GROMACS .gro file of C-alpha atoms in nm:
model
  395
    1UNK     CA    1  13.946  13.199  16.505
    2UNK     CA    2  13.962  13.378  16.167
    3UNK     CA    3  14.184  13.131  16.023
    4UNK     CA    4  13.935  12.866  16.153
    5UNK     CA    5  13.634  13.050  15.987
    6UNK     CA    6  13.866  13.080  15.656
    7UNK     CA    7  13.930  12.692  15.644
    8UNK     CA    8  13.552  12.674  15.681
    9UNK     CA    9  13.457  12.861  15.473
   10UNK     CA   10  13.689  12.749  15.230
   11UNK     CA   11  13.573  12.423  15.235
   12UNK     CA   12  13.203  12.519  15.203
   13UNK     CA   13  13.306  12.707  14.877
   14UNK     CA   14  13.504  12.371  14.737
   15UNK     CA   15  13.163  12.181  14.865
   16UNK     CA   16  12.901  12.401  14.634
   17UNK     CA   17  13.136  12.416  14.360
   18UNK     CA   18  13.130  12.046  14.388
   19UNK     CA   19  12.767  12.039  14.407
   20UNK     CA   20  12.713  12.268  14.078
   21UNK     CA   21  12.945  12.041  13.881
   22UNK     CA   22  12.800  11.740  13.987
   23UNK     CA   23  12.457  11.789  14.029
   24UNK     CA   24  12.237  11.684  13.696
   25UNK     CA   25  11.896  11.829  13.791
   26UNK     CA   26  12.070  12.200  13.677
   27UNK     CA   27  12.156  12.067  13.317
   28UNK     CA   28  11.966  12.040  13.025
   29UNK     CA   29  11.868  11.755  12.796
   30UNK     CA   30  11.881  11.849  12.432
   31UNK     CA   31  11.650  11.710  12.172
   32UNK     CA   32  11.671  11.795  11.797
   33UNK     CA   33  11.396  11.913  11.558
   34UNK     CA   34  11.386  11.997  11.231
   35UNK     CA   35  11.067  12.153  11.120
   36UNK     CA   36  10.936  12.420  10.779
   37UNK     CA   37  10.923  12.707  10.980
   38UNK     CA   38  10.931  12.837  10.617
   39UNK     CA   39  10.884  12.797  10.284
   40UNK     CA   40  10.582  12.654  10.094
   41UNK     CA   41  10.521  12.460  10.417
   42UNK     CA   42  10.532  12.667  10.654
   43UNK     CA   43  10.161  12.690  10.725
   44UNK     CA   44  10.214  12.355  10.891
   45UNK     CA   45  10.521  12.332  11.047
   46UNK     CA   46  10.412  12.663  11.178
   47UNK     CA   47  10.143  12.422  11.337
   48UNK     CA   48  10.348  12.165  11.452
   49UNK     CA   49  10.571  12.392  11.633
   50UNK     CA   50  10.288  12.493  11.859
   51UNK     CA   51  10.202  12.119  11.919
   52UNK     CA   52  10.568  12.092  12.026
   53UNK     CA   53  10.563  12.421  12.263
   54UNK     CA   54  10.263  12.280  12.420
   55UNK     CA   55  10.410  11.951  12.463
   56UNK     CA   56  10.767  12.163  12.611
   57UNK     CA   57  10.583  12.349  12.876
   58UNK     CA   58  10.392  12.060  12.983
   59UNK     CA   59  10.669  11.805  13.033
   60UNK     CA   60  10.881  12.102  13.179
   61UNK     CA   61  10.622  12.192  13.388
   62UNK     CA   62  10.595  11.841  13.583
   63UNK     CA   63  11.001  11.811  13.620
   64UNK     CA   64  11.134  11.731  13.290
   65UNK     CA   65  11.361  11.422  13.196
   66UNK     CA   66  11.441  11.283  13.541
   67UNK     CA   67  11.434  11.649  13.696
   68UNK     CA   68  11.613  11.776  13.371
   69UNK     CA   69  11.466  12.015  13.158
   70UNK     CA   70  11.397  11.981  12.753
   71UNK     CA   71  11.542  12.243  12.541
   72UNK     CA   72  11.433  12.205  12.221
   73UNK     CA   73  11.685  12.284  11.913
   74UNK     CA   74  11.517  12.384  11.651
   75UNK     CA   75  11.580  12.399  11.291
   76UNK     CA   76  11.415  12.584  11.029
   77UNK     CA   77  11.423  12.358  10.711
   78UNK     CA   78  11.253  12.587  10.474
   79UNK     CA   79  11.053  12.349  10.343
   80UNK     CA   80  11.409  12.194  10.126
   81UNK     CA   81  11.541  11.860  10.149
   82UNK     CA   82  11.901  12.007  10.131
   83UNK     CA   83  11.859  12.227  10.405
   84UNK     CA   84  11.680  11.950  10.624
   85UNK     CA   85  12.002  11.746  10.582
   86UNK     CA   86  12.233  12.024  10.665
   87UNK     CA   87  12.085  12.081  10.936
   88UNK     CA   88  12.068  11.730  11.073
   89UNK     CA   89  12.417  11.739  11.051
   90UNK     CA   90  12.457  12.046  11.254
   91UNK     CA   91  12.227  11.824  11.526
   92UNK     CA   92  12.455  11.548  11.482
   93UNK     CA   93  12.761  11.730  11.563
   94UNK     CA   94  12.596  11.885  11.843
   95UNK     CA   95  12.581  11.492  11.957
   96UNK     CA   96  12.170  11.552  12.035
   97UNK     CA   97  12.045  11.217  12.176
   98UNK     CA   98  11.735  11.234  11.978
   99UNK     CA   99  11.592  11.411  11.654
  100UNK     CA  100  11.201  11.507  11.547
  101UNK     CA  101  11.112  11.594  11.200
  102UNK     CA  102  10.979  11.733  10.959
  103UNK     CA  103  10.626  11.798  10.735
  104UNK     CA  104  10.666  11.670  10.385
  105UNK     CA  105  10.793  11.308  10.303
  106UNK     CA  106  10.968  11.467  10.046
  107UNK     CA  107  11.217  11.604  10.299
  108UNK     CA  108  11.200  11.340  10.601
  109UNK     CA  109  11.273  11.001  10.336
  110UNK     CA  110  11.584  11.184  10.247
  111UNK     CA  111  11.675  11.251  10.689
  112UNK     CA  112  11.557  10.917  10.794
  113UNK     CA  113  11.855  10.748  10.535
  114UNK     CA  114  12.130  10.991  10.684
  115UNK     CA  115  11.964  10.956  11.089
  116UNK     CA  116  12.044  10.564  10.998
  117UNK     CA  117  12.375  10.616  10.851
  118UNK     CA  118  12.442  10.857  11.145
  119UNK     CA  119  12.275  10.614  11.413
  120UNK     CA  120  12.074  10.869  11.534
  121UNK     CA  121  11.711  10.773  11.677
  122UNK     CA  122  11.454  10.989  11.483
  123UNK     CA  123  11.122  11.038  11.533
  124UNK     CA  124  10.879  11.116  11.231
  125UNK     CA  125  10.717  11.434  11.268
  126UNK     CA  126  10.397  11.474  11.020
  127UNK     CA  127  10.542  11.275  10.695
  128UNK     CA  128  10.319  10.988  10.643
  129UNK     CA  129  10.486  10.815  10.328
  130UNK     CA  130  10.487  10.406  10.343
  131UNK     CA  131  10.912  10.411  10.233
  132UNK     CA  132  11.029  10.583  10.549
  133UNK     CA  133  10.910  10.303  10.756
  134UNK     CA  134  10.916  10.043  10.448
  135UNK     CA  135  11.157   9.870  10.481
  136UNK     CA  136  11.280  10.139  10.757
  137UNK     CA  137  11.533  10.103  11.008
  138UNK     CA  138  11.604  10.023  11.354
  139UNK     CA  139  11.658  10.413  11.418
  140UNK     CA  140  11.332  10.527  11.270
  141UNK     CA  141  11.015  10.538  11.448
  142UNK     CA  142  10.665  10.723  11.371
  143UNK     CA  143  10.377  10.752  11.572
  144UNK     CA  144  10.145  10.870  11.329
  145UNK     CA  145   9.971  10.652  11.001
  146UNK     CA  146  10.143  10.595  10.667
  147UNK     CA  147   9.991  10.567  10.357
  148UNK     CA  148   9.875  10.218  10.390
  149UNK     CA  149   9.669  10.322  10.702
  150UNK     CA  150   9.563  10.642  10.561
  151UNK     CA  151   9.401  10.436  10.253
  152UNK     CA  152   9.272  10.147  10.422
  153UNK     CA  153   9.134  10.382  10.632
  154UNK     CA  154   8.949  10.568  10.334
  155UNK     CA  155   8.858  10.257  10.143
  156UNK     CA  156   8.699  10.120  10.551
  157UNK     CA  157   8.506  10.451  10.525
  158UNK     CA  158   8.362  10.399  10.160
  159UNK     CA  159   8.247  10.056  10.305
  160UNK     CA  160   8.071  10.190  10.569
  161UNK     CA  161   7.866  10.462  10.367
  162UNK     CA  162   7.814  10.152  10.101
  163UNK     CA  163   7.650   9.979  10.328
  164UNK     CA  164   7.407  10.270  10.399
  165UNK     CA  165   7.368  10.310   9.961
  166UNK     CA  166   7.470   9.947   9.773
  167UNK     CA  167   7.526  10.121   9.445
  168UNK     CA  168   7.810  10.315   9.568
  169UNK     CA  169   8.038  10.091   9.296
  170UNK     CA  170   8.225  10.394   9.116
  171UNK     CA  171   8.553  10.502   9.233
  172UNK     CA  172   8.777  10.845   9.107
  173UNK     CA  173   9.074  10.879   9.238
  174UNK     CA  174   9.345  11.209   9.218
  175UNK     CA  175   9.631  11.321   9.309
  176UNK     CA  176   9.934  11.561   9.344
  177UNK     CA  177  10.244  11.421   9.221
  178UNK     CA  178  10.401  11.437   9.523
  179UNK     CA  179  10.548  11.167   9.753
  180UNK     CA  180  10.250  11.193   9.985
  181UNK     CA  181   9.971  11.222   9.773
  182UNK     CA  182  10.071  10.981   9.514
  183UNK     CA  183  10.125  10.690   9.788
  184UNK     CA  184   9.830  10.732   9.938
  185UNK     CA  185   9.638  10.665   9.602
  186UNK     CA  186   9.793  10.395   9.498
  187UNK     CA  187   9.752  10.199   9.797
  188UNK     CA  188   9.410  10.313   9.762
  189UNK     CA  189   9.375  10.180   9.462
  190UNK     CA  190   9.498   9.836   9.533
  191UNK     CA  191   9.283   9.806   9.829
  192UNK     CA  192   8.959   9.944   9.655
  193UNK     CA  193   9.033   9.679   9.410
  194UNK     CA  194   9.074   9.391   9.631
  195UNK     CA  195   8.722   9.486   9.791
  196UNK     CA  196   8.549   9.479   9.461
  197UNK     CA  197   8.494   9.873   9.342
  198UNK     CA  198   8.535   9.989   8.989
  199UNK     CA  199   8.782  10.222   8.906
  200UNK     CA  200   8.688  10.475   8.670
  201UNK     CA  201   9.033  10.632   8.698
  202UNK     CA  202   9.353  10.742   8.901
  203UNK     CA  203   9.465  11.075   8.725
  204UNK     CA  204   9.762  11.272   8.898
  205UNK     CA  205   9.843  11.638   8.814
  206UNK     CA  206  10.154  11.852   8.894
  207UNK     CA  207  10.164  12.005   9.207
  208UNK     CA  208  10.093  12.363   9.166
  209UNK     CA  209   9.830  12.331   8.933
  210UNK     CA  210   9.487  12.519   8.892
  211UNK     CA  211   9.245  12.402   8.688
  212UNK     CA  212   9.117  12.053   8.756
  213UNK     CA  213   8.782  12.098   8.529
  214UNK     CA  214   8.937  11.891   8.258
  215UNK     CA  215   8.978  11.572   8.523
  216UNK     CA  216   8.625  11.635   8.661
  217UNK     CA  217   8.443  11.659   8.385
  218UNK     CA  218   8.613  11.324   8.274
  219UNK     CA  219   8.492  11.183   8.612
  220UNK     CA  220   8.163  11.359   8.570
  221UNK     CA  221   8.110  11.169   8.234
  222UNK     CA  222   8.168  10.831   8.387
  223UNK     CA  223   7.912  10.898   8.654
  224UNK     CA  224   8.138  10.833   8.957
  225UNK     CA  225   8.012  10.761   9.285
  226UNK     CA  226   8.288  10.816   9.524
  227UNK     CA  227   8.601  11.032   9.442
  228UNK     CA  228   8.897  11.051   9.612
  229UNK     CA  229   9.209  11.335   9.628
  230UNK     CA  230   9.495  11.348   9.762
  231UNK     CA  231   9.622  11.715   9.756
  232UNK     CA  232   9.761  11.992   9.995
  233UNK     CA  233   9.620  12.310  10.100
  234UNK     CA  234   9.570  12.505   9.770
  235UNK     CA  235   9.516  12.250   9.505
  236UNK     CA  236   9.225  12.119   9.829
  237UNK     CA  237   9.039  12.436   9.771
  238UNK     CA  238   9.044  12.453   9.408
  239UNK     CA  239   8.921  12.109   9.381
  240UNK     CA  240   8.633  12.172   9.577
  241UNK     CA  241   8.511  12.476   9.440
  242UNK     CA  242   8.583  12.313   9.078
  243UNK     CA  243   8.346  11.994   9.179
  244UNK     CA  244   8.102  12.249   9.198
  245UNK     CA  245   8.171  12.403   8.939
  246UNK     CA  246   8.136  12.128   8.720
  247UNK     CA  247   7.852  11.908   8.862
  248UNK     CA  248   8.035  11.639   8.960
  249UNK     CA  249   7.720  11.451   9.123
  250UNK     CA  250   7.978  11.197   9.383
  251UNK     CA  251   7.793  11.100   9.688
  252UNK     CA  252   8.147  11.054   9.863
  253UNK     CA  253   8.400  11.322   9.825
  254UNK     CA  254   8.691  11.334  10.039
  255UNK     CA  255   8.969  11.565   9.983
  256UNK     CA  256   9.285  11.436  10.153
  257UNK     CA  257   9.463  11.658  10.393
  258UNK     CA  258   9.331  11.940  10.180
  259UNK     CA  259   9.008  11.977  10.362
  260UNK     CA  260   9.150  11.864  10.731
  261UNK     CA  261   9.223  12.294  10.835
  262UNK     CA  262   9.006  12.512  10.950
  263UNK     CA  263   9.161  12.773  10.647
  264UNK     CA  264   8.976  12.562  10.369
  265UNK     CA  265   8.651  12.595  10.583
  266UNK     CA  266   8.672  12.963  10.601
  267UNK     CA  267   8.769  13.012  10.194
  268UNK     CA  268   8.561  12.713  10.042
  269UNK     CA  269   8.268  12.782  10.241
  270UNK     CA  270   7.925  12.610  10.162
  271UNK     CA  271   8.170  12.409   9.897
  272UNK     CA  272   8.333  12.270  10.174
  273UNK     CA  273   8.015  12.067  10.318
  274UNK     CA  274   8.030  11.693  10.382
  275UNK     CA  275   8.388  11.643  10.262
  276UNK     CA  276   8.591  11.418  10.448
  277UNK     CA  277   8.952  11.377  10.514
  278UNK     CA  278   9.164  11.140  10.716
  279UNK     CA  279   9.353  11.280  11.042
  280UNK     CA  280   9.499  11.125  11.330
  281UNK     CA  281   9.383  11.338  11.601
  282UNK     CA  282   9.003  11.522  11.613
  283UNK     CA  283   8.937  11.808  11.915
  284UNK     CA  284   8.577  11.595  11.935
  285UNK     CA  285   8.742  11.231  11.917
  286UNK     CA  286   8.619  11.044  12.192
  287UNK     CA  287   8.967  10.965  12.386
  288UNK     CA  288   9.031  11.047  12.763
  289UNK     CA  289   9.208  11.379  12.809
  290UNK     CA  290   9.131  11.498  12.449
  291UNK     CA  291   8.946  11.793  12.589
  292UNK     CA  292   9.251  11.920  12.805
  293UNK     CA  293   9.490  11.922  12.541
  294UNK     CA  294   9.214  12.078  12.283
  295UNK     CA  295   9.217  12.409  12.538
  296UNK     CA  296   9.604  12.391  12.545
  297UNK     CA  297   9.649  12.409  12.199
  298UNK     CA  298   9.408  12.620  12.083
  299UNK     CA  299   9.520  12.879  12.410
  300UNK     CA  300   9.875  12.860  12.255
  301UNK     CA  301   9.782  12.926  11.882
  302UNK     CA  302   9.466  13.165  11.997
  303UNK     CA  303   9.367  12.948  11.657
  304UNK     CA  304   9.134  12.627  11.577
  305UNK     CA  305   9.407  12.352  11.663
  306UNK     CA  306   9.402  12.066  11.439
  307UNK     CA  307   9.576  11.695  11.427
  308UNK     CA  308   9.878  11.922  11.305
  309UNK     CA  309   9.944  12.038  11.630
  310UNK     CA  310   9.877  11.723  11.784
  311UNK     CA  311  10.105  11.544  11.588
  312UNK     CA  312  10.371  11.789  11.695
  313UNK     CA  313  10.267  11.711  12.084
  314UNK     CA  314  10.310  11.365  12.009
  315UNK     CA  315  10.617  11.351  11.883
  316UNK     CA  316  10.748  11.509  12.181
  317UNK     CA  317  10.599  11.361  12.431
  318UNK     CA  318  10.719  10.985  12.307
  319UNK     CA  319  11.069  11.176  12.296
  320UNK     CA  320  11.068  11.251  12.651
  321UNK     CA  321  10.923  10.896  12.744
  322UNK     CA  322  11.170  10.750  12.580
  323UNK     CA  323  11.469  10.985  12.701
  324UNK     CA  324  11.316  10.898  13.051
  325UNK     CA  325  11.338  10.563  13.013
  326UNK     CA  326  11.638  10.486  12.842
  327UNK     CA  327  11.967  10.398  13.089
  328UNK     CA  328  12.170  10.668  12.928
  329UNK     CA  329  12.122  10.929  12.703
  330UNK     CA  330  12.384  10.762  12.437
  331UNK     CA  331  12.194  10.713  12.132
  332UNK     CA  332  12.179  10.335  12.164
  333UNK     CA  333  11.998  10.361  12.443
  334UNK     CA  334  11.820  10.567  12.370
  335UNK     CA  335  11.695  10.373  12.042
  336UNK     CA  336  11.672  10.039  12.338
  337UNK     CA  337  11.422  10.309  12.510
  338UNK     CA  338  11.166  10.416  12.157
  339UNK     CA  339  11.188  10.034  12.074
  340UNK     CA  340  10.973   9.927  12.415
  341UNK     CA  341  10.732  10.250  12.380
  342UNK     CA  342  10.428  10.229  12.507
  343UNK     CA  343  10.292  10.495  12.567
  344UNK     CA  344   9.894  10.616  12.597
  345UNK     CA  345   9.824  10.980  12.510
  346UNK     CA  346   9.542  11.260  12.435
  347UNK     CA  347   9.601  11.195  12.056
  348UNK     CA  348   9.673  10.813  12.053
  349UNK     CA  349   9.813  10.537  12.190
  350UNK     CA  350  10.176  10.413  12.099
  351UNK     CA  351  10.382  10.143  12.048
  352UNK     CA  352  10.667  10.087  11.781
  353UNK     CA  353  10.585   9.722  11.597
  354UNK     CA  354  10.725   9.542  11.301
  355UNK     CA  355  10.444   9.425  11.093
  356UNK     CA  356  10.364   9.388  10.693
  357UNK     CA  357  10.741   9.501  10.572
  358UNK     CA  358  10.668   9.796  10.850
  359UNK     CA  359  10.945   9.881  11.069
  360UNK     CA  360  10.946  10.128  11.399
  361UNK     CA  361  10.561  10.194  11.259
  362UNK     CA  362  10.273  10.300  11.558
  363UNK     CA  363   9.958  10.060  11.380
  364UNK     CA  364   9.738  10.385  11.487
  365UNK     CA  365   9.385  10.396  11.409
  366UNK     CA  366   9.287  10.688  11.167
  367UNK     CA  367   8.994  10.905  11.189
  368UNK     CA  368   8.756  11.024  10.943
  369UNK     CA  369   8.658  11.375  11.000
  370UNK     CA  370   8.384  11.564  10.799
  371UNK     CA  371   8.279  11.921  10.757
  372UNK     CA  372   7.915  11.965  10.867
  373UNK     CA  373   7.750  12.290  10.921
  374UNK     CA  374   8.130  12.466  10.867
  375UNK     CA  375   8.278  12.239  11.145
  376UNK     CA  376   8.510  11.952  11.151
  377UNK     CA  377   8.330  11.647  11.350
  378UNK     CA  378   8.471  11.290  11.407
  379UNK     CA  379   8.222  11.042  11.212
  380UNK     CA  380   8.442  10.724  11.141
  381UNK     CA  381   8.537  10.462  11.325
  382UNK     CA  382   8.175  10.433  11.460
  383UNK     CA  383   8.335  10.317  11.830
  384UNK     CA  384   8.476  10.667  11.865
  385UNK     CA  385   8.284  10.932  11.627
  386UNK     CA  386   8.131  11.234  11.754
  387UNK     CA  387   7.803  11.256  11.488
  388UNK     CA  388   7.700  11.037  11.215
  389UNK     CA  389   7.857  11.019  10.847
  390UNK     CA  390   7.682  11.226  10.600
  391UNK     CA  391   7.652  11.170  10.208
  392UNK     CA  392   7.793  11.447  10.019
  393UNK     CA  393   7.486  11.572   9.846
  394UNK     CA  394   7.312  11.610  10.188
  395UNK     CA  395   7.289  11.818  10.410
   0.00000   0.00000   0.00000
């Protein structure tokens, strides 16, 4: 009898061993971000990361990949290139299935050439510069607009309100020098062009500058109508106090990514009135489910969530459609899987299309949010805005 119950028991033990080698619910599927947790970005990627904890606990929460759970592997870029590529190839030798990052085109045009190189499918976090997905590659897709969108977008906008005021014919436009900024004004410019405005001028300025009087005055002088900026956060406030400042007299203003936080609100104040700025995600935007994920993400942060975060939900999210879909995770597969995306989420829908020299690019509608009465409100495209578009010198 005890030699019986021995065997048994034995064989029971050999059995769950078995089991716990076997059985793929208990692993865990990897995916790869690299993010500036750091740095002179870190205000955003700080941002993004909460999009992407949201987005963790929420596909977690309803059985992961397949009944496998995500862990996330995150890098910290500081907000440098070289340190974004080093640790892309820490990810790579890890053999990740998947990669997400990071903020500044700056730092992702440099990972999206080694992802390709490495074959590794990547998905764009918050950089928004044409040349990642321009000519691209099949291993690069982004969910969110590029600079094309963003301007046509703008230039849409400007249409709109010139339809409200016909001598709306003057057009300013500046920039940082930076990858971002710069691409989104000179597709701007092209496109304002091609619908008959009259530039008065597209001045850039070195990132990490000041004083901007000297540019709006110029502006000023030529009695512009519209101007348009593309800056980041602290160049964004100076502008707009500095437009004050000088009496710049546009009936348009819209500060580019600059205005888009909460942050520039709270230090710009009554400056900050009836400026607009292009996002891909509003808390106010009329999409089903918008709501729901608003509460999440601002109950995460215990802060004003803005498309930041929701681009960082996003990302993840097509991730784990994609590593749910695909018939392995091998990388090729994988990349099979983010090629037939189509996906429909609180911040957009998604699907990865070739289309004008694009490659892996989501053709996502933009918003156009303004500040009105010290909040951020959806007012452009008409179909899904929240209040009505207001001319800067209004109120």
């Amino acid at each position: 009898m005890k030699h019986y119950l021995k065997k048994t028991s034995s064989k029971i033990l050999l059995t769950a061993v078995a089991t716990a080698i076997t059985l793929p619910a208990l692993a865990q599927v990897k995916i790869g971000v690299i993010n500036s947790l750091s740095g002179n970005f870190a205000a955003f990627g700080q941002r993004y990361n909460t999009g992407l904890e949201v987005a963790l606990e929420e596909i977690n929460a309803a059985g992961g990949i397949n009944g496998q759970t995500i862990e996330l592997i995150k890098n910290d870029d500081r907000s440098d290139a070289q340190s974004a590529l080093s640790a892309l190839e820490g990810l790579n030798r890890q053999k990740v299935p998947i990669v997400i990052g990071s903020y500044a085109s700056g730092i992702t045009g440099p990972l999206s050439k080694t992802a390709t190189r490495q074959k590794i499918p990547f998905i764009v976090l918050g950089s928004a510069d044409d040349s990642i997905t321009k000519p691209g590659s099949e291993w690069i897709f982004r969910a969110k607009h590029n600079s094309t969108i963003v301007a046509k977008t703008y230039i849409d906008y400007f249409d709109e309100m010139r339809k409200k005021d016909p001598s709306l014919k003057k057009l300013a436009i500046m920039h940082g020098n930076g990858a971002w900024p710069t691409s989104v004004s000179v597709a701007a410019e092209k496109l304002a062009k091609e619908r008959g405005y009259e530039i008065i001028g597209r001045q850039s300025y070195d990132q990490g500058a000041t004083d901007f009087r000297p540019i709006l005055n110029k502006f000023r002088s030529e009695k512009v109508d519209i101007l348009l900026t593309g800056s980041y956060a602290d160049d964004g406030i100076a502008i707009a106090r500095q437009i004050i400042e000088t009496g710049l007299g546009a009936k348009v203003i819209a500060i580019d990514t600059g205005s888009s936080m909460q942050s520039f609100i709270d230090q710009v104040g009554s400056a900050a009135e009836n400026i607009v700025s292009t996002v891909t995600w509003s808390p106010d935007v009329q999409y089903e489910g918008t709501s729901e994920l608003y509460k999440k993400l601002k109950d995460k942060s215990k802060d004003e969530p803005s498309f930041y975060e929701a681009e960082g939900y996003l990302a993840l999210k097509i991730a784990a459609d994609a590593l749910s879909r695909a018939e392995s995770f091998d990388r090729e597969d994988v990349k099979k899987a983010l090629k037939n995306t189509n996906l429909k989420t609180a911040v957009t829908n998604v699907t990865f299309e070739d289309f004008d020299g694009f490659k892996g690019q989501n053709p996502i509608k933009s918003l156009i949010i303004q500040i009105q009465n010290g909040k951020h409100v959806t007012v452009f495209p008409k179909e899904i805005s929240a209040k009505e578009a207001k001319f800067s010198n209004s109120n």
